[in-house]
XYZ file of C-alpha atoms in Angstrom:
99
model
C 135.859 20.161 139.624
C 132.610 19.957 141.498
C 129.640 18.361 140.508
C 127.204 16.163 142.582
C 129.166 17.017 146.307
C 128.593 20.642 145.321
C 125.354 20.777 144.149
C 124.428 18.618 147.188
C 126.282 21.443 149.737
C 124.173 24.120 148.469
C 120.881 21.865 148.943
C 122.100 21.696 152.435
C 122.501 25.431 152.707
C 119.742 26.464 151.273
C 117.561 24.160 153.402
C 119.415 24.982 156.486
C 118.562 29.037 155.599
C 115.003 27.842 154.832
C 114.725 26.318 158.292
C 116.559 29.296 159.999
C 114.164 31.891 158.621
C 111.184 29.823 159.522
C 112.702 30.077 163.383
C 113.151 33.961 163.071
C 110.237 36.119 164.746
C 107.592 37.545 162.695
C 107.049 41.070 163.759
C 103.096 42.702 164.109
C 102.465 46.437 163.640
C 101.890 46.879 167.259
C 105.440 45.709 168.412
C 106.770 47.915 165.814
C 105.048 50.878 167.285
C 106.677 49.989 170.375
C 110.135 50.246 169.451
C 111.739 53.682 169.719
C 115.348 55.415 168.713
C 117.831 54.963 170.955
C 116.517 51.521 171.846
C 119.239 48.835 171.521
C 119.064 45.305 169.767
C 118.102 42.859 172.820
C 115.426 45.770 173.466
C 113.878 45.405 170.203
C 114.342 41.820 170.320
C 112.154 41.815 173.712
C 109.765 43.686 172.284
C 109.408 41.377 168.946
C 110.463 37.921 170.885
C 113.209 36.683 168.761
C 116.186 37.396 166.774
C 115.757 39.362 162.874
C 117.682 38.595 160.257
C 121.249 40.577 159.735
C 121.120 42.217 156.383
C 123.897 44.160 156.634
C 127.103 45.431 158.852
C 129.313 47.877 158.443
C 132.439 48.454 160.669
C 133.446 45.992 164.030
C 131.564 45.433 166.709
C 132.136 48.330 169.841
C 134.147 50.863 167.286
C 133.186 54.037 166.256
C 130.254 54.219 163.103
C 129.535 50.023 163.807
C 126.214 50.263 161.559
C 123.809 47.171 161.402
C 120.603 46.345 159.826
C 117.708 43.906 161.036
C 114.974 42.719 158.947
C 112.009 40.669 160.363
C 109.144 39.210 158.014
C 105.650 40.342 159.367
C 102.735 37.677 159.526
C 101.073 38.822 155.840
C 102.933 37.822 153.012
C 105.456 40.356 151.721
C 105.336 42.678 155.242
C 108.074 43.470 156.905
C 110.258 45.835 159.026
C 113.823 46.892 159.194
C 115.867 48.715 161.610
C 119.303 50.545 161.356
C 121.146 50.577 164.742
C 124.829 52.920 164.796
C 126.849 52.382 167.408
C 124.113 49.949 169.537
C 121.763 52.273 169.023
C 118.139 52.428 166.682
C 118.778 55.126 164.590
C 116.189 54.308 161.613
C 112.978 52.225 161.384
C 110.939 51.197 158.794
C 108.011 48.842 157.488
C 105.832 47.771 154.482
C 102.332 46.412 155.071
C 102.388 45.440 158.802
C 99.075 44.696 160.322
């Protein structure tokens, strides 16, 4: 069993995640307009200046129907956007309460 060694790993996790998501880029409604379908990841990346976090993938990497999603926090609390990419590609955007 696993008590104190454990408990103490997921401490570690969940302050390494804290720290990780305080490094991610925080996305403004102007950059959002920006970005466009068809644009690829390291466009929208320039555009925002910084990696998202990966919500979701679906399928390998450079096959057929490889589906991600991106999320990035905006600066107000509880904005954000997403964005669906298929095969490299933006295919969907979205965003709640960006300023």
């Amino acid at each position: 069993m696993c008590f104190k060694s454990c408990h103490l790993r997921r401490e570690k996790r969940a302050a390494s995640t804290e720290s990780a998501n305080s490094d991610k880029a925080k996305i403004t409604k102007a950059a959002f307009d920006q970005i466009e379908n068809g644009m690829t990841y390291d466009e929208v990346k320039n555009i925002i200046g910084g990696e998202g976090e990966l919500l979701s993938e679906a399928g390998n990497k450079g096959e057929q129907f490889h589906a991600v999603v991106y999320m990035y926090e905006g600066e107000a609390a509880g904005s954000n956007a997403s964005f669906t990419f298929l095969d490299g590609k933006l295919q969907v955007k979205g965003q709640y309460g960006l300023k």
